[in-house]
Short mmCIF file of C-alpha atoms and ligand atoms in Angstrom, two decimals:
data_model
loop_
_atom_site.label_atom_id
_atom_site.label_comp_id
_atom_site.label_asym_id
_atom_site.label_seq_id
_atom_site.Cartn_x
_atom_site.Cartn_y
_atom_site.Cartn_z
CA MET A 1197 104.06 42.81 52.73
CA PRO A 1198 101.55 44.83 51.52
CA GLY A 1199 99.43 43.90 49.47
CA ARG A 1200 98.21 45.73 46.91
CA ALA A 1201 94.59 48.19 47.48
CA HIS A 1202 91.62 45.95 47.68
CA ARG A 1203 89.22 47.13 44.86
CA PRO A 1204 85.64 46.40 45.20
CA VAL A 1205 83.06 44.65 43.53
CA LEU A 1206 79.93 45.38 42.62
CA LEU A 1207 80.11 49.11 43.96
CA ARG A 1208 77.36 50.84 42.23
CA GLU A 1209 75.67 47.59 41.88
CA ALA A 1210 75.45 47.65 46.04
CA VAL A 1211 74.51 51.16 46.78
CA GLU A 1212 72.27 51.58 43.94
CA ALA A 1213 70.32 48.47 45.45
CA LEU A 1214 71.39 48.93 48.70
CA ALA A 1215 68.57 52.15 47.99
CA CYS A 1216 70.63 54.63 50.27
CA ARG A 1217 69.49 58.08 51.45
CA ALA A 1218 70.03 60.25 53.09
CA GLY A 1219 69.81 60.04 56.77
CA GLY A 1220 69.31 56.26 58.42
CA LEU A 1221 72.24 54.03 60.26
CA TRP A 1222 73.77 51.97 57.84
CA VAL A 1223 75.82 48.22 58.51
CA ASP A 1224 78.25 46.95 56.91
CA GLY A 1225 79.49 44.33 58.19
CA THR A 1226 81.77 43.52 55.98
CA VAL A 1227 84.28 46.86 56.07
CA GLY A 1228 87.22 45.16 54.71
CA ALA A 1229 89.10 48.53 53.72
CA GLY A 1230 86.45 50.37 53.52
CA GLY A 1231 85.90 51.33 50.42
CA HIS A 1232 82.06 49.86 49.57
CA SER A 1233 81.62 52.04 53.62
CA GLU A 1234 82.66 54.75 52.16
CA ALA A 1235 80.53 54.39 48.92
CA ILE A 1236 77.70 54.09 51.31
CA LEU A 1237 78.86 56.87 53.50
CA ARG A 1238 79.01 59.37 50.31
CA ALA A 1239 75.06 58.32 49.48
CA THR A 1240 73.31 58.98 52.48
CA ALA A 1241 75.33 62.44 53.56
CA PRO A 1242 75.74 64.93 55.33
CA ASP A 1243 74.07 62.91 58.41
CA GLY A 1244 73.71 58.77 57.45
CA ARG A 1245 75.44 56.99 60.11
CA LEU A 1246 77.36 53.65 59.04
CA LEU A 1247 77.86 50.78 61.72
CA ALA A 1248 80.77 49.39 60.28
CA ILE A 1249 82.59 45.42 61.47
CA ASP A 1250 85.10 43.17 60.75
CA ARG A 1251 86.65 40.62 62.50
CA ASP A 1252 90.62 41.14 61.30
CA ALA A 1253 91.84 43.27 63.75
CA GLY A 1254 93.76 44.53 61.23
CA ALA A 1255 91.24 45.37 58.55
CA VAL A 1256 89.37 47.46 61.39
CA GLU A 1257 92.00 49.43 61.47
CA THR A 1258 92.59 50.19 57.83
CA ALA A 1259 88.84 51.18 57.97
CA ARG A 1260 89.34 53.44 60.56
CA ARG A 1261 92.10 55.15 58.32
CA HIS A 1262 90.11 55.51 55.74
CA LEU A 1263 86.93 56.82 56.96
CA ALA A 1264 88.44 59.04 59.24
CA VAL A 1265 87.55 62.08 57.38
CA PHE A 1266 83.64 61.31 57.62
CA GLY A 1267 84.38 61.33 61.86
CA GLU A 1268 81.62 60.62 64.03
CA ARG A 1269 79.10 58.76 61.30
CA VAL A 1270 81.32 56.19 61.52
CA ILE A 1271 80.90 53.92 64.39
CA LEU A 1272 83.79 50.71 63.47
CA ARG A 1273 83.06 47.54 65.94
CA HIS A 1274 86.03 44.25 65.38
CA ALA A 1275 83.20 42.07 65.05
CA ASP A 1276 81.66 39.00 63.66
CA TYR A 1277 79.26 40.50 62.30
CA ARG A 1278 77.42 37.44 63.70
CA ARG A 1279 77.25 39.19 66.21
CA LEU A 1280 75.37 41.75 64.51
CA PRO A 1281 71.97 41.66 66.58
CA ALA A 1282 73.96 42.34 69.52
CA LEU A 1283 76.48 44.80 68.19
CA LEU A 1284 72.89 46.43 67.65
CA ASP A 1285 71.69 46.30 70.56
CA GLU A 1286 74.71 48.01 72.28
CA ILE A 1287 74.35 50.80 70.45
CA ASP A 1288 70.66 51.00 71.22
CA ALA A 1289 69.54 51.07 67.78
CA PRO A 1290 66.61 48.70 66.98
CA ALA A 1291 66.54 48.80 63.82
CA VAL A 1292 68.87 49.91 60.64
CA SER A 1293 67.98 51.26 57.08
CA GLY A 1294 70.74 49.10 55.57
CA ILE A 1295 72.67 45.83 55.49
CA LEU A 1296 75.42 45.36 53.25
CA LEU A 1297 77.29 41.81 53.85
CA ASP A 1298 80.93 41.81 50.86
CA LEU A 1299 81.53 37.70 51.25
CA GLY A 1300 85.94 36.11 52.27
CA VAL A 1301 88.64 38.48 51.95
CA SER A 1302 90.30 40.61 50.52
CA SER A 1303 92.89 41.49 48.52
CA LEU A 1304 95.28 43.07 51.15
CA GLN A 1305 94.63 39.64 53.44
CA LEU A 1306 95.09 37.72 49.90
CA ASP A 1307 98.51 39.13 48.56
CA ASP A 1308 99.52 39.01 52.67
CA PRO A 1309 101.97 35.49 52.52
CA GLY A 1310 102.03 35.91 56.22
CA ARG A 1311 97.81 35.43 56.73
CA GLY A 1312 98.83 32.11 54.42
CA PHE A 1313 95.51 32.23 51.97
CA SER A 1314 97.72 32.02 49.06
CA PHE A 1315 99.50 29.42 47.67
CA ARG A 1316 100.46 32.48 45.29
CA ASP A 1317 104.26 33.54 47.73
CA ASP A 1318 105.12 31.29 50.17
CA GLY A 1319 104.40 31.94 53.63
CA PRO A 1320 102.69 30.36 56.87
CA LEU A 1321 99.01 28.11 56.75
CA ASP A 1322 97.57 30.77 58.32
CA MET A 1323 94.07 31.32 57.46
CA ARG A 1324 92.70 32.43 60.32
CA LEU A 1325 90.41 36.41 59.61
CA ASP A 1326 90.07 37.06 63.13
CA ARG A 1327 94.56 36.53 64.57
CA ALA A 1328 93.03 36.48 68.51
CA GLN A 1329 90.99 32.43 66.98
CA ALA A 1330 93.87 29.63 68.76
CA THR A 1331 92.76 27.09 65.86
CA THR A 1332 94.78 27.91 62.28
CA ALA A 1333 94.88 26.10 58.86
CA ALA A 1334 98.13 24.24 59.89
CA ASP A 1335 96.19 22.79 62.74
CA LEU A 1336 93.31 21.52 60.92
CA VAL A 1337 95.46 19.76 57.88
CA ASN A 1338 97.98 18.25 60.33
CA THR A 1339 95.54 16.92 62.64
CA LEU A 1340 92.56 16.20 61.13
CA PRO A 1341 91.50 11.98 60.80
CA GLU A 1342 91.68 11.63 56.95
CA GLY A 1343 88.05 11.17 57.17
CA ARG A 1344 87.57 14.60 57.94
CA LEU A 1345 90.14 16.39 55.52
CA ALA A 1346 88.42 14.73 52.91
CA SER A 1347 84.95 15.45 53.40
CA ILE A 1348 85.88 19.60 54.01
CA LEU A 1349 87.01 19.49 51.07
CA LYS A 1350 84.74 17.70 49.55
CA GLU A 1351 81.83 20.22 51.23
CA PHE A 1352 83.64 23.19 51.26
CA GLY A 1353 86.06 23.44 48.58
CA GLU A 1354 83.79 20.82 46.04
CA GLU A 1355 86.57 19.55 45.40
CA PRO A 1356 85.81 16.07 43.38
CA ARG A 1357 89.49 13.82 43.91
CA ALA A 1358 88.92 14.99 48.14
CA GLY A 1359 90.16 11.32 48.69
CA HIS A 1360 93.05 11.78 46.71
CA ILE A 1361 94.11 15.02 48.78
CA ALA A 1362 93.57 14.18 51.77
CA ARG A 1363 95.70 10.43 51.50
CA ALA A 1364 98.84 12.71 50.26
CA ILE A 1365 98.55 15.22 53.38
CA ALA A 1366 98.00 12.86 55.45
CA ARG A 1367 101.35 10.55 54.98
CA SER A 1368 102.54 13.90 53.86
CA ARG A 1369 102.21 14.85 57.95
CA ARG A 1370 103.75 11.27 58.68
CA ARG A 1371 106.45 12.23 58.63
CA ALA A 1372 106.93 15.58 59.09
CA PRO A 1373 104.04 18.01 60.18
CA ILE A 1374 103.16 20.31 56.80
CA ARG A 1375 103.48 24.48 58.16
CA THR A 1376 103.97 26.22 54.96
CA THR A 1377 101.62 27.26 51.80
CA HIS A 1378 103.94 26.44 49.30
CA ALA A 1379 104.70 22.80 51.05
CA LEU A 1380 100.60 22.58 50.68
CA ALA A 1381 99.72 23.49 47.40
CA ASP A 1382 103.13 21.13 46.64
CA ILE A 1383 101.44 18.02 47.92
CA VAL A 1384 97.99 18.40 46.46
CA ALA A 1385 99.12 18.94 42.98
CA SER A 1386 101.79 15.85 43.02
CA ALA A 1387 98.46 14.27 44.35
CA ALA A 1388 96.14 15.49 42.47
CA PRO A 1389 97.63 16.91 39.08
CA ARG A 1390 96.01 19.46 36.24
CA ARG A 1391 94.27 17.90 34.01
CA GLY A 1392 93.87 18.78 30.38
CA PRO A 1393 93.63 22.93 30.10
CA ALA A 1394 92.18 23.53 33.74
CA ARG A 1395 92.40 27.40 34.47
CA ILE A 1396 92.95 26.88 38.39
CA HIS A 1397 95.54 26.09 40.10
CA PRO A 1398 94.80 22.26 41.17
CA ALA A 1399 95.03 23.60 45.50
CA THR A 1400 93.18 26.35 44.48
CA ARG A 1401 89.49 24.19 46.15
CA THR A 1402 91.82 22.47 48.83
CA PHE A 1403 93.05 26.21 50.18
CA GLN A 1404 88.94 27.48 49.44
CA ALA A 1405 88.19 24.87 51.81
CA LEU A 1406 90.52 25.07 54.22
CA ARG A 1407 90.07 28.62 54.78
CA ILE A 1408 86.11 28.42 54.95
CA ALA A 1409 86.34 25.66 57.69
CA VAL A 1410 89.34 27.77 59.54
CA ASN A 1411 86.78 30.44 59.92
CA ASP A 1412 83.81 28.48 60.18
CA GLU A 1413 82.10 31.09 56.81
CA ILE A 1414 79.34 29.10 55.92
CA GLU A 1415 77.96 28.18 60.15
CA GLY A 1416 75.11 30.05 61.45
CA LEU A 1417 74.72 33.05 58.12
CA ASP A 1418 71.09 31.40 57.35
CA ARG A 1419 70.39 33.02 60.96
CA LEU A 1420 72.59 35.81 60.92
CA LEU A 1421 70.26 36.67 57.41
CA GLU A 1422 67.29 35.91 58.92
CA GLN A 1423 67.54 38.40 62.48
CA SER A 1424 69.32 40.95 59.29
CA VAL A 1425 65.96 40.91 58.92
CA GLY A 1426 63.79 41.58 61.39
CA ARG A 1427 66.03 43.91 62.27
CA LEU A 1428 65.41 46.18 58.94
CA GLU A 1429 63.05 49.07 58.61
CA PRO A 1430 60.10 48.53 56.60
CA GLY A 1431 61.70 49.44 54.07
CA GLY A 1432 65.35 48.22 54.13
CA ARG A 1433 67.39 46.77 51.88
CA ILE A 1434 69.80 43.54 52.69
CA VAL A 1435 72.87 43.39 49.90
CA VAL A 1436 74.97 40.54 49.79
CA ILE A 1437 77.97 39.49 48.16
CA ALA A 1438 79.16 35.79 47.73
CA PHE A 1439 81.99 34.93 46.13
CA HIS A 1440 81.35 30.64 45.71
CA SER A 1441 78.42 28.73 45.27
CA LEU A 1442 77.85 27.04 48.53
CA GLU A 1443 78.20 30.81 49.99
CA ASP A 1444 75.55 32.05 47.34
CA ARG A 1445 72.95 29.26 46.93
CA VAL A 1446 72.97 29.75 51.32
CA VAL A 1447 71.90 33.55 50.17
CA LYS A 1448 69.73 32.64 47.73
CA ASN A 1449 67.79 29.91 49.88
CA THR A 1450 67.33 32.31 52.90
CA LEU A 1451 66.20 35.32 50.87
CA ARG A 1452 63.67 32.98 49.03
CA GLY A 1453 62.81 31.70 51.78
CA LEU A 1454 61.30 34.64 53.32
CA THR A 1455 59.63 35.37 50.64
CA ARG A 1456 57.72 32.76 50.61
CA HIS A 1457 54.22 32.69 52.17
CA CYS A 1458 51.85 35.18 50.95
CA ILE A 1459 48.69 33.50 48.81
CA CYS A 1460 46.63 36.66 47.70
CA PRO A 1461 46.53 38.24 43.98
CA ARG A 1462 49.18 40.76 44.05
CA ASP A 1463 46.69 43.86 43.85
CA LEU A 1464 45.62 43.53 47.25
CA PRO A 1465 47.00 46.09 48.50
CA VAL A 1466 47.30 44.99 52.35
CA CYS A 1467 47.90 40.87 52.36
CA ALA A 1468 44.84 38.68 54.08
CA CYS A 1469 45.75 35.41 53.91
CA GLY A 1470 47.37 36.41 57.61
CA GLU A 1471 50.84 34.78 55.28
CA PRO A 1472 52.50 37.47 54.84
CA GLY A 1473 56.41 37.12 53.42
CA GLN A 1474 58.69 39.16 55.02
CA VAL A 1475 60.60 40.48 52.14
CA ARG A 1476 60.37 41.04 48.78
CA LEU A 1477 63.74 39.91 46.20
CA VAL A 1478 64.63 43.33 44.98
CA THR A 1479 67.36 40.97 42.07
CA PRO A 1480 64.47 37.77 41.66
CA ARG A 1481 68.66 37.29 40.08
CA ALA A 1482 72.03 37.17 40.89
CA ILE A 1483 73.74 40.16 39.50
CA ARG A 1484 76.88 39.08 38.34
CA PRO A 1485 79.59 42.40 37.21
CA SER A 1486 80.51 43.47 33.75
CA ALA A 1487 82.23 42.80 31.01
CA ALA A 1488 84.32 45.81 31.96
CA GLU A 1489 84.51 44.95 35.65
CA ALA A 1490 84.97 41.75 35.77
CA ARG A 1491 88.19 42.53 32.93
CA ASP A 1492 89.47 45.29 35.21
CA ASN A 1493 90.11 43.06 38.03
CA PRO A 1494 89.44 39.76 37.85
CA ARG A 1495 88.46 38.50 41.54
CA SER A 1496 85.21 39.97 40.54
CA ARG A 1497 84.90 37.68 38.37
CA SER A 1498 82.72 35.05 40.71
CA ALA A 1499 80.45 38.03 42.89
CA ARG A 1500 77.56 37.25 42.84
CA LEU A 1501 75.03 39.86 43.92
CA ARG A 1502 71.77 39.61 45.79
CA ALA A 1503 69.19 42.12 47.56
CA ALA A 1504 66.44 41.91 49.58
CA GLU A 1505 63.46 44.50 50.38
CA ARG A 1506 61.91 44.29 54.36
CA LEU A 1507 58.03 44.95 53.80
CA ASP A 1508 56.32 46.89 55.61
CA PRO A 1509 54.81 44.10 58.39
CA SER A 1510 51.84 46.07 58.88
CA THR A 1511 50.38 45.50 55.30
CA GLY A 1512 52.79 42.15 54.52
CA ARG A 1513 52.87 44.76 51.16
CA ALA A 1514 56.29 46.83 49.54
CA VAL A 1515 56.82 50.45 51.70
CA ALA A 1516 55.77 53.22 48.62
CA ARG A 1517 59.75 55.01 47.13
CA PRO A 1518 59.69 58.30 47.07
CA GLU A 1519 59.56 59.79 43.18
CA GLY A 1520 62.24 58.55 40.50
CA ARG A 1521 64.06 55.68 43.28
CA GLU A 1522 63.39 52.07 42.68
C1 LIG B 139 85.65 41.11 50.39
S1 LIG B 139 86.54 41.88 51.40
C2 LIG B 139 85.33 43.38 51.82
C3 LIG B 139 85.67 44.17 51.52
C4 LIG B 139 84.88 45.63 50.77
N1 LIG B 139 84.14 45.21 51.23
C5 LIG B 139 86.05 46.97 50.91
O1 LIG B 139 85.53 47.22 49.88
O2 LIG B 139 87.05 47.31 51.26
C6 LIG B 139 84.90 40.44 53.39
C7 LIG B 139 86.28 41.13 54.65
O3 LIG B 139 84.96 40.43 56.02
C8 LIG B 139 85.40 39.96 56.54
N2 LIG B 139 84.98 39.51 57.12
C9 LIG B 139 84.46 37.96 56.65
N3 LIG B 139 83.80 36.97 57.72
C10 LIG B 139 83.70 38.03 59.14
C11 LIG B 139 83.00 37.79 59.47
N4 LIG B 139 81.67 36.62 60.32
N5 LIG B 139 83.01 39.44 60.24
C12 LIG B 139 83.31 39.53 60.31
N6 LIG B 139 83.91 40.11 58.81
C13 LIG B 139 84.61 39.39 58.39
C14 LIG B 139 86.83 40.03 56.18
O4 LIG B 139 88.25 40.23 57.04
C15 LIG B 139 87.41 41.06 54.91
O5 LIG B 139 87.77 42.17 55.37
#
């Protein structure tokens, strides 16, 4: 069943934070349905090019149709964004003008019961972003030792009742394998029923944790951010939108780590301490959706956008921007 159209989150804020301008090579590491990509292509017209990547072959096809009007300005790749350095080498691009990562899943994926990301409708317990990958959520749920399941729920779902839920899963799968989203959601709901006026369904954290584990979503994100910054032109920006606190923490700490080092007074035109940071933070605090966006698109509510700008490696200072641009 086709899902609702995906509504790009923090769209204006992301394009502004990227400081898009005509020309250059830009990267959208999570093209999805292509909403952010379209906005970047418009803001970099007439000749800016975009490398658009997604791990989901279906998303790449949707984006290919959506972005067809931009012709050869778009280079689409079905790949994991963690391969970005290799993908840039393949197109002979030593440096790029800006990089966007809008992490997680799209509404097209979430609303398709056949993908198994959500328990709203029943479907196979799949959750693979890349369907060429062998391991599904059902494989993890039915084969992992109970203790490992509990630690996944705790670490990736921040689920306070992880042990309880893992025990219930282990008990249930001894009778019959757990194959569908509704079967798993029912097991979780009876093991850890909703207490008090909680807004979220008791299985929400379990589903988030399994999705992160199936797709190995956190592993290597910090390294990719560091490598991405290394491929930005001086003055180029990286913008990341995260939808849960684990991911946002990695983004925040990694970008902060890349700023630390320089101890010179700020008004010194060239860093003299020999330890310039690689970036300056464009958003010292994360940007959140406006009240209007959160109301119009409830899925945007947990989004946090962070951006950093590559410093000039020869001075350790920010690159001067044309008048009128932040
Ligand atoms: C929130 S959606 C992006 C929506 C997009 N910005 C738009 O406007 O339509 C996230 C997308 O990232 C993709 N994705 C998640 N992890 C990925 C990874 N490691 N490499 C490449 N794509 C990934 C998902 O398949 C999904 O299509």
